[in-house]
Tab-separated table of C-alpha atoms in Angstrom:
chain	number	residue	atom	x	y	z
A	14	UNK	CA	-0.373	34.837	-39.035
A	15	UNK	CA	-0.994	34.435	-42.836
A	16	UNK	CA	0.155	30.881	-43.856
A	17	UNK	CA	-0.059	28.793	-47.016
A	18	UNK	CA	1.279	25.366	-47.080
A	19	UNK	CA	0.578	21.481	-48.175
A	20	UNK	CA	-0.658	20.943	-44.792
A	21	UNK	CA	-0.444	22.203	-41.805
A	22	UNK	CA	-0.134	20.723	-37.999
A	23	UNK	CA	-0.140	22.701	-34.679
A	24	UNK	CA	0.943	20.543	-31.862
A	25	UNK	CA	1.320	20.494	-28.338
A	26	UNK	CA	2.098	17.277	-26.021
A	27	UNK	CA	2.677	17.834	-22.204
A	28	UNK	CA	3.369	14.538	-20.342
A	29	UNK	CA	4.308	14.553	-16.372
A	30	UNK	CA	5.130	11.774	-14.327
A	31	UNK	CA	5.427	11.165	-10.751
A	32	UNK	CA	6.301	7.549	-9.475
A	33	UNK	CA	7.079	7.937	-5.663
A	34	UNK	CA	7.878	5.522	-3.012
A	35	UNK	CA	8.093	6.074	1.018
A	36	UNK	CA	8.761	3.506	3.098
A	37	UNK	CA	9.022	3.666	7.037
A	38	UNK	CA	9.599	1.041	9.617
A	39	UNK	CA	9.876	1.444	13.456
A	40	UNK	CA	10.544	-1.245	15.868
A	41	UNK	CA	11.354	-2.044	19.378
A	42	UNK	CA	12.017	-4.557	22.212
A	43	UNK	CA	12.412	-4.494	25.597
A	44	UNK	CA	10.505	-4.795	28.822
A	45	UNK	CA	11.318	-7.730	31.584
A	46	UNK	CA	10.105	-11.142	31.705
A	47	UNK	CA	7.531	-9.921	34.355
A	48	UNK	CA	5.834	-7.659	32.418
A	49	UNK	CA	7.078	-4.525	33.388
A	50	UNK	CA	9.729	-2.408	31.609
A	51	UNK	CA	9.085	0.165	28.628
A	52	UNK	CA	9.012	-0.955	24.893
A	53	UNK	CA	7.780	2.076	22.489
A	54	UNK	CA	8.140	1.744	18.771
A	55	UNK	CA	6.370	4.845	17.171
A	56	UNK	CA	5.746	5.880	13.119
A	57	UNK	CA	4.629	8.749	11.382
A	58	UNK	CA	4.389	9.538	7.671
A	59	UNK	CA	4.007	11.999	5.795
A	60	UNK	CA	3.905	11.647	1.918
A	61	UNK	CA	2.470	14.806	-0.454
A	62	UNK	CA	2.538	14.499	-4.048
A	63	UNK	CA	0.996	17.176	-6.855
A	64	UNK	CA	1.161	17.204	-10.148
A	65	UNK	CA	0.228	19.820	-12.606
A	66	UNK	CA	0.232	20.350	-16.088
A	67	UNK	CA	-1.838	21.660	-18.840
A	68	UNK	CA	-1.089	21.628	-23.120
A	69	UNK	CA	-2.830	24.429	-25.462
A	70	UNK	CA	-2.563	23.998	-29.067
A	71	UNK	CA	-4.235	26.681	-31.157
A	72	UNK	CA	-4.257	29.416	-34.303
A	73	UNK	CA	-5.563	33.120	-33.164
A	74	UNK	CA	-5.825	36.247	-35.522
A	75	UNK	CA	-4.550	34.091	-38.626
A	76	UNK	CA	-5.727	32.854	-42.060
A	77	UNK	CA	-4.356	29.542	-42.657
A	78	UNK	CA	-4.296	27.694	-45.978
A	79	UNK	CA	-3.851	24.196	-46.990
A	80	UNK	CA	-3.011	23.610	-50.687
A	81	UNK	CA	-2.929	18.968	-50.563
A	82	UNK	CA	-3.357	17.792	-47.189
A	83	UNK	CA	-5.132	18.345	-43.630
A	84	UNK	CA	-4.414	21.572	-41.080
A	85	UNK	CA	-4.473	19.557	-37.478
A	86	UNK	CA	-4.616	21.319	-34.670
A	87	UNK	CA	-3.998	18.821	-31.880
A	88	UNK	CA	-3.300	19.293	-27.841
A	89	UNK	CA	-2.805	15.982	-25.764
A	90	UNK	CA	-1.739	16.358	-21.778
A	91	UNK	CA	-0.622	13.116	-19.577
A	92	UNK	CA	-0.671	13.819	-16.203
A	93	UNK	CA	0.307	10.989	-13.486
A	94	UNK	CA	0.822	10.318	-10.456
A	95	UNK	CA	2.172	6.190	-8.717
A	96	UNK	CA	2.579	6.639	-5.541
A	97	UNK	CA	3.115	3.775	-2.809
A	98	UNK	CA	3.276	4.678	0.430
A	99	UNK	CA	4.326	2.167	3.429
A	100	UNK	CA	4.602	2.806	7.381
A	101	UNK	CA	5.113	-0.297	10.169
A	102	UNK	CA	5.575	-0.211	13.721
A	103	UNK	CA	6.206	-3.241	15.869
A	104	UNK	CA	7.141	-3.320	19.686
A	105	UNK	CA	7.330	-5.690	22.604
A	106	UNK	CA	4.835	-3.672	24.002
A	107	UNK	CA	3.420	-0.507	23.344
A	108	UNK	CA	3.271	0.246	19.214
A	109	UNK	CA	1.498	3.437	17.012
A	110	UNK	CA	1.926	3.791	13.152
A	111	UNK	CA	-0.036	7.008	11.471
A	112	UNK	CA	0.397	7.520	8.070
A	113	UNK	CA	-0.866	10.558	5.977
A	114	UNK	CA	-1.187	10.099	2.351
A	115	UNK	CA	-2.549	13.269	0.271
A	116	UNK	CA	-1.867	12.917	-3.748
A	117	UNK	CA	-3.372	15.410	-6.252
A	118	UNK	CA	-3.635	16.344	-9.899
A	119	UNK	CA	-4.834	19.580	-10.854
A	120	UNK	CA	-4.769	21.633	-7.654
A	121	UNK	CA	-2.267	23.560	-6.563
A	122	UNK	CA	-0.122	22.718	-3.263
A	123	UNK	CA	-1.656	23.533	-0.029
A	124	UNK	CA	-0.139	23.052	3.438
A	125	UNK	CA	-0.753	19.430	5.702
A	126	UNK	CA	-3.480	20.888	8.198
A	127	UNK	CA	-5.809	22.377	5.255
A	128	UNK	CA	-5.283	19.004	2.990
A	129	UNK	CA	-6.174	17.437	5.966
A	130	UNK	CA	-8.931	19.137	7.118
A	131	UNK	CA	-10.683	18.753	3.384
A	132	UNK	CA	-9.656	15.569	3.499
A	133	UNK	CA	-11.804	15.088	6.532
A	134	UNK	CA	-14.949	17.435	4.951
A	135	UNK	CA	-14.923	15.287	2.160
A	136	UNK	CA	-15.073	18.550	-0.277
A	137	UNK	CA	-12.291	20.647	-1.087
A	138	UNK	CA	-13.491	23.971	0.168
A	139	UNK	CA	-10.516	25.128	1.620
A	140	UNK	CA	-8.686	24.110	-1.632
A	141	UNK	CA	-11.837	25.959	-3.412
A	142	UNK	CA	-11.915	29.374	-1.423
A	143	UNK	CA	-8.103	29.608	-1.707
A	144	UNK	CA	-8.316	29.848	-5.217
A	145	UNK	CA	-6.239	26.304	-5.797
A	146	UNK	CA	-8.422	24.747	-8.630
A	147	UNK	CA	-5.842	24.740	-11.631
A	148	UNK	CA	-7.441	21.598	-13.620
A	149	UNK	CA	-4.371	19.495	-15.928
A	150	UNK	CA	-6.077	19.787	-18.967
A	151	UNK	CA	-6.075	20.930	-22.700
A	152	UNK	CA	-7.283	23.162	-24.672
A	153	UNK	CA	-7.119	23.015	-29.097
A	154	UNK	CA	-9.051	25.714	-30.614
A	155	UNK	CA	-9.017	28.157	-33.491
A	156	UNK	CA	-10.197	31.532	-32.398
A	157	UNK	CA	-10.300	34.714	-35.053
A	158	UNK	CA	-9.164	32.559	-37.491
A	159	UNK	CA	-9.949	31.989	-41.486
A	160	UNK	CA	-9.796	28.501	-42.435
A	161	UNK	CA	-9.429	26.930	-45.898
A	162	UNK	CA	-8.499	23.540	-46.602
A	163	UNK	CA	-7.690	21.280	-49.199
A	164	UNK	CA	-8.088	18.237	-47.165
A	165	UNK	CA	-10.021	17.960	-43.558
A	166	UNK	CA	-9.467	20.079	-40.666
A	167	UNK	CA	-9.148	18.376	-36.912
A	168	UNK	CA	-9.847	20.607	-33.926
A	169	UNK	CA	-8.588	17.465	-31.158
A	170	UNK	CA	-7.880	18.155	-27.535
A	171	UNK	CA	-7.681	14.764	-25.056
A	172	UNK	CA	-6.658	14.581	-21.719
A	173	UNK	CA	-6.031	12.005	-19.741
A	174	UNK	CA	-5.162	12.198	-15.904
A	175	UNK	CA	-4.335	9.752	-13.128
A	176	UNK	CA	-3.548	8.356	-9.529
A	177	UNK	CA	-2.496	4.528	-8.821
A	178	UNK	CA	-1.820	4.897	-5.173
A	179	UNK	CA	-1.204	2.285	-2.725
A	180	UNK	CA	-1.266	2.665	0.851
A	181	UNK	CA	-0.288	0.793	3.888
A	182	UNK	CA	-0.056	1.068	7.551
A	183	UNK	CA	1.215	-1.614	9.939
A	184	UNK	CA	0.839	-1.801	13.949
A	185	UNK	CA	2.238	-4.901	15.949
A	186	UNK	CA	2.475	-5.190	19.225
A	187	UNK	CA	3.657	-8.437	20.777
A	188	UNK	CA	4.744	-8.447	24.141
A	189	UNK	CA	5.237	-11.903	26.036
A	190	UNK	CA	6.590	-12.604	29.751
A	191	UNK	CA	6.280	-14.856	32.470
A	192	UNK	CA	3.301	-12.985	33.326
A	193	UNK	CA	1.251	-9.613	33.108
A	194	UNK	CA	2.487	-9.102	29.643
A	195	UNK	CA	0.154	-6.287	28.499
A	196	UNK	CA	0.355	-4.465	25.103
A	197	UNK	CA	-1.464	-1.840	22.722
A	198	UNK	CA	-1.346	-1.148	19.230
A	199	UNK	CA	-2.728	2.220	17.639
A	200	UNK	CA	-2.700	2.638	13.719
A	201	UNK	CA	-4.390	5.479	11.717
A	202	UNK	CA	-4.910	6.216	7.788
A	203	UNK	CA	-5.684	9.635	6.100
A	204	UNK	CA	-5.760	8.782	2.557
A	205	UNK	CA	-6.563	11.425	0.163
A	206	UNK	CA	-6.215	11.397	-3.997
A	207	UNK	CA	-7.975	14.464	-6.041
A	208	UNK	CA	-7.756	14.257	-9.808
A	209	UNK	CA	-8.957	17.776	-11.234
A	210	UNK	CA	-8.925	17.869	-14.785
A	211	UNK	CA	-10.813	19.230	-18.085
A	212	UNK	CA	-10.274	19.128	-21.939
A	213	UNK	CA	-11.660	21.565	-23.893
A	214	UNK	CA	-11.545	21.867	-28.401
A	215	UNK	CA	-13.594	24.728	-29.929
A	216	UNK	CA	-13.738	27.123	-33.201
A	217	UNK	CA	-15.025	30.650	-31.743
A	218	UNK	CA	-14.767	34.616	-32.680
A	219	UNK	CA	-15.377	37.412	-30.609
A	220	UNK	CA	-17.911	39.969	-30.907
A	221	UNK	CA	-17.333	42.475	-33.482
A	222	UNK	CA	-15.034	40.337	-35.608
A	223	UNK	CA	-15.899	40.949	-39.610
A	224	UNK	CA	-16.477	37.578	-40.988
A	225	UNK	CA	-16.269	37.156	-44.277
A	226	UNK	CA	-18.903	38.617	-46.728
A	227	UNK	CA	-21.250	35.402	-48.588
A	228	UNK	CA	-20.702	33.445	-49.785
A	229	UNK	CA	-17.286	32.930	-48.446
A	230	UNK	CA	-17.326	31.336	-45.107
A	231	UNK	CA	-15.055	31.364	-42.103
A	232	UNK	CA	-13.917	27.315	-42.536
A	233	UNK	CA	-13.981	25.607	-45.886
A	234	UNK	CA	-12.667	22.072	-44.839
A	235	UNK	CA	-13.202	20.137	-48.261
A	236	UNK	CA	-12.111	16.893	-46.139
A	237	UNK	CA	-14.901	17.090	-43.276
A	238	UNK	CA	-14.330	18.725	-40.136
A	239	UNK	CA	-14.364	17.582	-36.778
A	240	UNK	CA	-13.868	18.971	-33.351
A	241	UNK	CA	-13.059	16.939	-30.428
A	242	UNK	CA	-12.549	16.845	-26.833
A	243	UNK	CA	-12.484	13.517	-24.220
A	244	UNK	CA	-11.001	13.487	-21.174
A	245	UNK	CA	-10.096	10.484	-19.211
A	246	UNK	CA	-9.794	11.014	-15.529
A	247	UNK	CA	-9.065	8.126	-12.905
A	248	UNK	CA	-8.183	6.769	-9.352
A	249	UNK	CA	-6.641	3.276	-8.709
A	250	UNK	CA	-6.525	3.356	-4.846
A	251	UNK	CA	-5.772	0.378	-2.251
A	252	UNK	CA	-5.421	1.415	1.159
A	253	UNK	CA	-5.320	-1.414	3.934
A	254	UNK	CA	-4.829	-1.080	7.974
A	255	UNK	CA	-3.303	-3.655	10.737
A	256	UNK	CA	-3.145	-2.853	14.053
A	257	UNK	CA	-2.500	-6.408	16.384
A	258	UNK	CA	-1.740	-7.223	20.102
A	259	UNK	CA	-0.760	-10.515	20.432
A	260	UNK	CA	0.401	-11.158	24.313
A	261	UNK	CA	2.139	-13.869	25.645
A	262	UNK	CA	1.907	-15.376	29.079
A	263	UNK	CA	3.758	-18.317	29.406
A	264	UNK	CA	4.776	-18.168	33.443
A	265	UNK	CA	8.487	-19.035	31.362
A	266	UNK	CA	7.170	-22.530	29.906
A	267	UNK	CA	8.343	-21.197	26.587
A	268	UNK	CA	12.150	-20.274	27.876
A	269	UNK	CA	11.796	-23.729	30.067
A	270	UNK	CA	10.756	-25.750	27.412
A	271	UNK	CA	13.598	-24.379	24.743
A	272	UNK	CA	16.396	-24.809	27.114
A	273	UNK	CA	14.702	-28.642	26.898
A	274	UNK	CA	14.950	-28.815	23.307
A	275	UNK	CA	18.482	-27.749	23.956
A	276	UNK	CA	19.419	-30.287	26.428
A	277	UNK	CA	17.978	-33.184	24.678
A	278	UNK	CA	20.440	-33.107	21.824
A	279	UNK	CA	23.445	-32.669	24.318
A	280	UNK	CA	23.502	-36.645	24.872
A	281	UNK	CA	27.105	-38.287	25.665
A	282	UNK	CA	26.139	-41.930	23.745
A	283	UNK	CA	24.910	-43.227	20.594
A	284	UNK	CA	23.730	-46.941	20.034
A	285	UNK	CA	26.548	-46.829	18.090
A	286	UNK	CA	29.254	-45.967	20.547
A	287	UNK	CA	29.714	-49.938	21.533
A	288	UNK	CA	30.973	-51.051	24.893
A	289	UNK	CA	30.653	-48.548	27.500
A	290	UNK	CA	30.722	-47.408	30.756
A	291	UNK	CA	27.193	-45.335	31.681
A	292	UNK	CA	26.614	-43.764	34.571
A	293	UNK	CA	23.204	-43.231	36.101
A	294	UNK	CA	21.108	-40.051	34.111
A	295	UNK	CA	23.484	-40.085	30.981
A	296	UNK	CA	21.990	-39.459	27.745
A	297	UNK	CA	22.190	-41.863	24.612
A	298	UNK	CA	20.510	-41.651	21.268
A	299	UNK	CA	19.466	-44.436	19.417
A	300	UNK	CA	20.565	-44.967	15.545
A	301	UNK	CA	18.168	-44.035	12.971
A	302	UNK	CA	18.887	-47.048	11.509
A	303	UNK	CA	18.309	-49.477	15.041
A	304	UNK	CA	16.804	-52.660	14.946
A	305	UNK	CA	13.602	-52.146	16.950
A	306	UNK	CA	11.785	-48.943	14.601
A	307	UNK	CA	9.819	-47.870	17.993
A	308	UNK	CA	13.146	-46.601	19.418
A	309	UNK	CA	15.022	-45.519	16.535
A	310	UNK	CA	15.959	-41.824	16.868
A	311	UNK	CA	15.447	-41.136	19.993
A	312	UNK	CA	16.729	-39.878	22.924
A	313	UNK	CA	16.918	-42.040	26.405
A	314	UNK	CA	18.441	-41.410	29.672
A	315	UNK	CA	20.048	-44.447	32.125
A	316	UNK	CA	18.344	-44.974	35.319
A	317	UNK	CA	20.211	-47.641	36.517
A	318	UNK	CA	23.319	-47.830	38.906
A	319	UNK	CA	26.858	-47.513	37.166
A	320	UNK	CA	27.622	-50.565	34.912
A	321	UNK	CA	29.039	-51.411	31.559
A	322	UNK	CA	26.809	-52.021	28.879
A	323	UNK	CA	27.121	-53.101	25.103
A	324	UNK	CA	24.983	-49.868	23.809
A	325	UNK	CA	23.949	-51.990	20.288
A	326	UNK	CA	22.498	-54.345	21.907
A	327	UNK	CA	20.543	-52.661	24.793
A	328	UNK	CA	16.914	-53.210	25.572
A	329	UNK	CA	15.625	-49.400	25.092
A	330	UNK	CA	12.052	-50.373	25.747
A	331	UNK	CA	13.055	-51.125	29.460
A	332	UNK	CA	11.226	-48.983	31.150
A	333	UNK	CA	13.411	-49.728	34.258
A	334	UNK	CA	16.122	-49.145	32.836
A	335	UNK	CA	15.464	-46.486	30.547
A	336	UNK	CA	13.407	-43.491	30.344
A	337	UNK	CA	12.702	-41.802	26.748
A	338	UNK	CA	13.218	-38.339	26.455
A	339	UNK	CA	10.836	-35.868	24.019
A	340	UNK	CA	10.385	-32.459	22.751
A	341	UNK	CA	6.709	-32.350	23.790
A	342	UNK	CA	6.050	-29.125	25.972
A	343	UNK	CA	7.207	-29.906	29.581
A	344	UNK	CA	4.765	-27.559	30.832
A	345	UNK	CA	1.487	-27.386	28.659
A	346	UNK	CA	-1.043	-24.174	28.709
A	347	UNK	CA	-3.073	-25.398	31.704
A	348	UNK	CA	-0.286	-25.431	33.790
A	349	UNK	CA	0.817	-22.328	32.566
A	350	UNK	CA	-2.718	-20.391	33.258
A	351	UNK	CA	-2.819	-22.766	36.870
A	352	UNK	CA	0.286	-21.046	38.033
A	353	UNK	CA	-0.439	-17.364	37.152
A	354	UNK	CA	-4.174	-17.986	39.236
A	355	UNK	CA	-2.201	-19.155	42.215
A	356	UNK	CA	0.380	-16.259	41.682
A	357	UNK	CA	-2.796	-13.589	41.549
A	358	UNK	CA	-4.117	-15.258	44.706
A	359	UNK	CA	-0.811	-15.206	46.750
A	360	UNK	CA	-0.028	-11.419	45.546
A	361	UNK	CA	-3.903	-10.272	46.300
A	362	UNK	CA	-3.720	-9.216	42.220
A	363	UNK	CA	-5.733	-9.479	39.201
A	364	UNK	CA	-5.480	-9.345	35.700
A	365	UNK	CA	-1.433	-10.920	35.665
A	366	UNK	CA	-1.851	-12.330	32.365
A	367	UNK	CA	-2.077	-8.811	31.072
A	368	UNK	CA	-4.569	-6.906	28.416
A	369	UNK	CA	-4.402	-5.857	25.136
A	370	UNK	CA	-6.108	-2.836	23.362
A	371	UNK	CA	-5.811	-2.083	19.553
A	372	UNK	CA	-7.201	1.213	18.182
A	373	UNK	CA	-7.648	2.352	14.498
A	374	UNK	CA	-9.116	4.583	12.209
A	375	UNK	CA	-9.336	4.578	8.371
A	376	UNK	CA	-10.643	7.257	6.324
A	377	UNK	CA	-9.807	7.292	2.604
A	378	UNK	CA	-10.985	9.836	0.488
A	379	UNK	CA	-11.328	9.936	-3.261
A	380	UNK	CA	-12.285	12.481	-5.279
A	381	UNK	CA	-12.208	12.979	-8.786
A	382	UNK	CA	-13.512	16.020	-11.308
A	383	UNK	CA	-13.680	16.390	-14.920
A	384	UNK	CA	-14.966	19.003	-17.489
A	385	UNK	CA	-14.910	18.466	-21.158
A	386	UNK	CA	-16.549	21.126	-24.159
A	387	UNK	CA	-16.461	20.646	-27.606
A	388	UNK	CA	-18.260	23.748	-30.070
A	389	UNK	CA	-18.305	26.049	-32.767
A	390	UNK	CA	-19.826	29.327	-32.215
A	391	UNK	CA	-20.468	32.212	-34.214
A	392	UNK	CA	-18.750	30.224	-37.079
A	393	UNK	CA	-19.705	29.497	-40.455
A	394	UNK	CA	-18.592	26.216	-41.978
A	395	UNK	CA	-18.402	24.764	-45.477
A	396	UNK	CA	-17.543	21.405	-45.745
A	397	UNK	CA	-16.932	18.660	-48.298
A	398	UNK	CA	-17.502	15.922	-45.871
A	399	UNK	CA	-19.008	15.047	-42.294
A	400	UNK	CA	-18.923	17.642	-39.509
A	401	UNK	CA	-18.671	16.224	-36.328
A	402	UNK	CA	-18.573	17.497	-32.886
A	403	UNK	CA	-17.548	15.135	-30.043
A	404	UNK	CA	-16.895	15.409	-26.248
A	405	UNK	CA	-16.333	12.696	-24.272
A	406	UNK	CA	-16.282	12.369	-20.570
A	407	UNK	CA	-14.689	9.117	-19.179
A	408	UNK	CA	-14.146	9.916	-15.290
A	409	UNK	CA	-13.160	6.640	-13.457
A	410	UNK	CA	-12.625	5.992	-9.721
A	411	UNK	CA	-11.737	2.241	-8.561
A	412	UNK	CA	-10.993	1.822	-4.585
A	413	UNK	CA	-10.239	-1.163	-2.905
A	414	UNK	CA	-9.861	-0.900	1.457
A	415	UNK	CA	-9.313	-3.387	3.755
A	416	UNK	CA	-8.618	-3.128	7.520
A	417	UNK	CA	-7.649	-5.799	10.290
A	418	UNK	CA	-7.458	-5.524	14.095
A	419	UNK	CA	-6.949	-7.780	16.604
């Protein structure tokens, strides 16, 4: 191409986005109240994403001429990836949550079992010996090309390529029963994010090619010239892991002692109800508002013998009389773990207030790779300002895990 104009610009912009959300939940409940039964709640994920892209901006086998202004030639490539990935599992007895999370830029797509298996190398070198390497990059370059230019002449290529990924993996298992409630919780993370990515600006000529005879020159940038590459590669990763067994063995105090919080506000008086007849074991609140503070708002039951009695302007503190109902536990923890011993010793067996076993493994895997070049070779420049030649590397990798088990 033979071109003359005011200035001249060769662009080419590639932005690619990928913001991508999975989000899995698995419960269940069942089982008896003796801690048998089956309760199974069981997750697996699955979440790939890959990105590629790549921008070239350039001038080959031309002569290109500037008569006022700049010639630009100017390749930028965005390449990113947001990906949040979620899996829980909670069961009343038995609960597994596995989540696989494999997120790349710059390689080509591969199948679960070999991203997996690099994952767990730490090295791509299935990805590698498969030929998969296919960096997001750019490239801005003049190559073969006569240059002459009234104002300066910019050779810029930047990249910039990234992965904000979250990860999270959930396992609960919470089984409860009057006794030999047992549970287990399994949760596993395979976390991998590759960022493969390079940036390249250059002025080059092949072998052979007749340059211009002194004391022309193959760029005459009367402006300054400047070639530049950077490329700005980075992970943002969080990856955190719960696997909890929490069993309860309450020998029923906890279904006993809510049907007693039930009972206490099914009471047939007030200390407002007047003059009444009250039989022996009814149930009478007091007013908020009563007299005596120490027995406002609460709940009594008659032990007398049948009678009538003006009810706002009983004696509540009677102990004869009346006996004060509360919502404390009616059967506390030592009582609880008293009754499942005798229990174990009457059946000849062990171990009825169940076990619990949590299992989990984390890996999370971060890789990123970056190449950048910025040159002139085999090129003869004349310039009216500063030549400068810039790359810039700016590879980043920020990872934040945290794992609980109980």
């Amino acid at each position: 191409v033979t071109l003359t104009a005011g200035s001249v610009t060769v662009q080419a912009v590639e932005n690619a986005v990928i913001r991508a959300t999975t989000d899995a939940t698995s419960q269940s409940s069942g089982g008896d109240v003796f801690g048998g039964g089956t309760s199974l709640a069981f997750n697996a994920v699955v979440a790939t994403n890959v990105l590629l892209g790549q921008a070239e901006a350039y001038a080959t086998d031309s002569r290109l001429t500037t008569t006022a202004g700049d010639l630009v030639i100017d390749a930028s490539n965005t390449a990113q990836i947001d990906a949040t990935t979620r899996s829980a599992s909670t069961s009343g007895a038995t609960s597994a949550s596995f989540l696989l999370a494999f997120n790349t830029v710059g390689w080509e797509a591969q199948n679960v079992l070999f991203n997996t298996v690099d994952a767990l190398l730490g090295d791509p070198l299935i990805s590698g010996a498969l030929g998969n390497s296919n960096p997001a990059g750019v490239e801005a370059y003049l190559f073969n090309t006569q240059v002459t230019a009234a104002g300066a002449v910019t050779i810029m290529g930047v990249s910039e390529s990234q992965i904000n990924a979250l990860v999270s993996n959930d396992a609960t298992s919470a089984p409860a029963a009057f006794f030999g409630a047992a549970g287990m919780s399994a949760s596993g993370v395979l976390s991998s994010n590759m960022v493969n990515s390079a940036a390249r600006a250059y002025i080059d000529y092949a072998p052979g090619y007749a340059h211009p005879a002194a004391p022309a020159v193959d760029v005459n940038a009367a402006g300054g010239l400047s070639v530049t590459a950077a490329d700005r590669a980075g992970i943002d990763a969080q990856t955190t892991l719960y696997a909890e067994v929490s069993p309860t063995n309450d020998a029923g105090a906890g279904i006993l002692n809510q049907l007693a919080s039930t009972l206490l506000d099914e009471y047939q008086y007030t200390s407002n109800s007047g003059t009444q007849e009250v039989a022996f074991g009814a149930k009478l609140r007091v007013a908020d508002d009563y007299a005596d503070a120490d027995v406002a708002g609460k709940v009594y039951q008659f032990m007398g013998t049948d009678r009538t009695l003006d009810l706002g302007a009983e004696d509540y503190a009677d102990f004869e009389l009346w006996k004060e109902l509360n919502q404390t536990n009616l059967i506390t923890e030592s009582t609880t773990f008293t009754a499942l011993s005798t229990i174990g010793m009457a059946t000849g067996k062990e171990g009825l207030v169940g076990d619990s076993q949590s299992y989990y493994g984390l890996i999370d895997r971060n890789d990123v790779r970056s190449e950048v070049e910025a040159y002139l070779h085999d090129t003869t420049v004349a310039s009216g300002g500063d030549v400068v030649v810039t790359a810039v590397e700016a590879a980043s990798i920020r990872a934040l895990e945290d794992s609980y088990v109980v």
